[in-house]
PDB file of C-alpha atoms in Angstrom:
ATOM      1  CA  MET A1038     -22.130  -4.829  -8.252  1.00  0.00           C
ATOM      2  CA  GLN A1039     -19.230  -6.641  -9.799  1.00  0.00           C
ATOM      3  CA  TYR A1040     -19.658  -7.626 -13.422  1.00  0.00           C
ATOM      4  CA  ASP A1041     -18.095 -11.011 -14.046  1.00  0.00           C
ATOM      5  CA  ASP A1042     -16.194 -12.172 -17.110  1.00  0.00           C
ATOM      6  CA  ASP A1043     -19.266 -13.968 -18.475  1.00  0.00           C
ATOM      7  CA  MET A1044     -21.239 -10.719 -18.577  1.00  0.00           C
ATOM      8  CA  LYS A1045     -18.399  -8.895 -20.305  1.00  0.00           C
ATOM      9  CA  ARG A1046     -17.920 -11.769 -22.753  1.00  0.00           C
ATOM     10  CA  ARG A1047     -21.591 -11.615 -23.689  1.00  0.00           C
ATOM     11  CA  LEU A1048     -21.321  -7.918 -24.496  1.00  0.00           C
ATOM     12  CA  ARG A1049     -18.126  -8.367 -26.483  1.00  0.00           C
ATOM     13  CA  ARG A1050     -19.968 -10.956 -28.566  1.00  0.00           C
ATOM     14  CA  VAL A1051     -22.803  -8.466 -29.116  1.00  0.00           C
ATOM     15  CA  GLU A1052     -20.250  -5.822 -30.072  1.00  0.00           C
ATOM     16  CA  GLY A1053     -18.869  -8.181 -32.716  1.00  0.00           C
ATOM     17  CA  GLN A1054     -22.356  -8.933 -33.989  1.00  0.00           C
ATOM     18  CA  VAL A1055     -23.097  -5.212 -34.364  1.00  0.00           C
ATOM     19  CA  ARG A1056     -19.851  -4.681 -36.292  1.00  0.00           C
ATOM     20  CA  GLY A1057     -20.891  -7.566 -38.542  1.00  0.00           C
ATOM     21  CA  ILE A1058     -24.291  -5.986 -39.127  1.00  0.00           C
ATOM     22  CA  LEU A1059     -22.687  -2.667 -40.044  1.00  0.00           C
ATOM     23  CA  LYS A1060     -20.490  -4.488 -42.544  1.00  0.00           C
ATOM     24  CA  MET A1061     -23.555  -6.216 -43.979  1.00  0.00           C
ATOM     25  CA  MET A1062     -25.214  -2.822 -44.404  1.00  0.00           C
ATOM     26  CA  GLU A1063     -22.135  -1.363 -46.083  1.00  0.00           C
ATOM     27  CA  GLU A1064     -22.150  -4.319 -48.460  1.00  0.00           C
ATOM     28  CA  GLU A1065     -25.880  -3.743 -49.058  1.00  0.00           C
ATOM     29  CA  LYS A1066     -26.847  -7.242 -47.977  1.00  0.00           C
ATOM     30  CA  ASN A1067     -30.457  -8.402 -48.038  1.00  0.00           C
ATOM     31  CA  CYS A1068     -32.621  -6.601 -45.466  1.00  0.00           C
ATOM     32  CA  LYS A1069     -34.026  -9.929 -44.249  1.00  0.00           C
ATOM     33  CA  ASP A1070     -30.524 -11.043 -43.286  1.00  0.00           C
ATOM     34  CA  VAL A1071     -29.775  -7.719 -41.581  1.00  0.00           C
ATOM     35  CA  VAL A1072     -33.022  -7.818 -39.607  1.00  0.00           C
ATOM     36  CA  SER A1073     -32.334 -11.415 -38.613  1.00  0.00           C
ATOM     37  CA  GLN A1074     -28.955 -10.409 -37.211  1.00  0.00           C
ATOM     38  CA  LEU A1075     -30.459  -7.388 -35.444  1.00  0.00           C
ATOM     39  CA  SER A1076     -32.967  -9.716 -33.830  1.00  0.00           C
ATOM     40  CA  ALA A1077     -30.110 -11.928 -32.638  1.00  0.00           C
ATOM     41  CA  VAL A1078     -28.394  -8.884 -31.103  1.00  0.00           C
ATOM     42  CA  ARG A1079     -31.576  -7.848 -29.319  1.00  0.00           C
ATOM     43  CA  SER A1080     -31.990 -11.358 -27.953  1.00  0.00           C
ATOM     44  CA  ALA A1081     -28.378 -11.452 -26.743  1.00  0.00           C
ATOM     45  CA  VAL A1082     -28.746  -8.076 -25.019  1.00  0.00           C
ATOM     46  CA  ASP A1083     -32.022  -9.170 -23.384  1.00  0.00           C
ATOM     47  CA  LYS A1084     -30.372 -12.331 -22.064  1.00  0.00           C
ATOM     48  CA  THR A1085     -27.429 -10.320 -20.758  1.00  0.00           C
ATOM     49  CA  MET A1086     -29.746  -7.939 -18.924  1.00  0.00           C
ATOM     50  CA  ALA A1087     -31.660 -10.848 -17.419  1.00  0.00           C
ATOM     51  CA  HIS A1088     -28.400 -12.463 -16.319  1.00  0.00           C
ATOM     52  CA  ILE A1089     -27.199  -9.250 -14.666  1.00  0.00           C
ATOM     53  CA  VAL A1090     -30.510  -8.765 -12.857  1.00  0.00           C
ATOM     54  CA  ALA A1091     -30.593 -12.408 -11.724  1.00  0.00           C
ATOM     55  CA  VAL A1092     -27.041 -12.372 -10.368  1.00  0.00           C
ATOM     56  CA  ASN A1093     -27.625  -9.070  -8.587  1.00  0.00           C
ATOM     57  CA  LEU A1094     -30.972 -10.229  -7.210  1.00  0.00           C
ATOM     58  CA  GLU A1095     -29.472 -13.411  -5.830  1.00  0.00           C
ATOM     59  CA  LYS A1096     -26.702 -11.445  -4.080  1.00  0.00           C
ATOM     60  CA  CYS A1097     -29.153  -8.907  -2.664  1.00  0.00           C
ATOM     61  CA  ILE A1098     -31.549 -11.589  -1.412  1.00  0.00           C
ATOM     62  CA  VAL A1099     -28.751 -13.346   0.458  1.00  0.00           C
ATOM     63  CA  GLU A1100     -27.688 -10.055   2.047  1.00  0.00           C
ATOM     64  CA  GLU A1101     -31.251  -9.112   3.012  1.00  0.00           C
ATOM     65  CA  ARG A1102     -31.957 -12.539   4.524  1.00  0.00           C
ATOM     66  CA  GLU A1103     -28.743 -12.406   6.530  1.00  0.00           C
ATOM     67  CA  ALA A1104     -29.878  -9.035   7.860  1.00  0.00           C
ATOM     68  CA  GLY A1105     -33.295 -10.512   8.723  1.00  0.00           C
ATOM     69  CA  LYS A1106     -35.128  -8.299   6.236  1.00  0.00           C
ATOM     70  CA  ASP A1107     -37.982  -9.034   3.847  1.00  0.00           C
ATOM     71  CA  THR A1108     -36.907  -9.855   0.281  1.00  0.00           C
ATOM     72  CA  GLY A1109     -40.260  -9.308  -1.418  1.00  0.00           C
ATOM     73  CA  LYS A1110     -39.469  -5.725  -2.356  1.00  0.00           C
ATOM     74  CA  LEU A1111     -36.212  -6.782  -4.015  1.00  0.00           C
ATOM     75  CA  VAL A1112     -37.973  -9.343  -6.164  1.00  0.00           C
ATOM     76  CA  GLN A1113     -40.609  -6.794  -7.168  1.00  0.00           C
ATOM     77  CA  GLU A1114     -37.917  -4.255  -8.107  1.00  0.00           C
ATOM     78  CA  ALA A1115     -36.127  -6.853 -10.234  1.00  0.00           C
ATOM     79  CA  VAL A1116     -39.343  -7.750 -12.050  1.00  0.00           C
ATOM     80  CA  GLU A1117     -40.107  -4.072 -12.694  1.00  0.00           C
ATOM     81  CA  LEU A1118     -36.586  -3.525 -14.003  1.00  0.00           C
ATOM     82  CA  LEU A1119     -36.934  -6.385 -16.458  1.00  0.00           C
ATOM     83  CA  ILE A1120     -40.376  -5.210 -17.579  1.00  0.00           C
ATOM     84  CA  LYS A1121     -39.145  -1.643 -18.053  1.00  0.00           C
ATOM     85  CA  SER A1122     -36.235  -2.882 -20.168  1.00  0.00           C
ATOM     86  CA  ARG A1123     -38.634  -4.346 -22.752  1.00  0.00           C
TER      87      ARG A1123
END
C-alpha cells in the first residue's frame, strides 16, 4: 500500500500534539488539560487508522471486482481490523 501525503500529514500533526503534551507535563500543567490533549491525539490516531483502512479497502475491492472475485471477505477483514484497533 502506498501511504499518501494526507496520511503522513495527519501523523505529523499527531507527533506535534504529543510533543506539546510532553511540554505541558514538563511545565506541570493541569491534568484536565493534559488528558484533554491526550484524548485529541487518540481521536486523531483513530481517524488516521480509519482513513488508511478505508483507502486500502477501496483499492482492494476494485482489484477483487476486476478479477471477478467476491469482496465480502475483504470488507469483513477491514471491519475486524478496525474493531481490533479499539
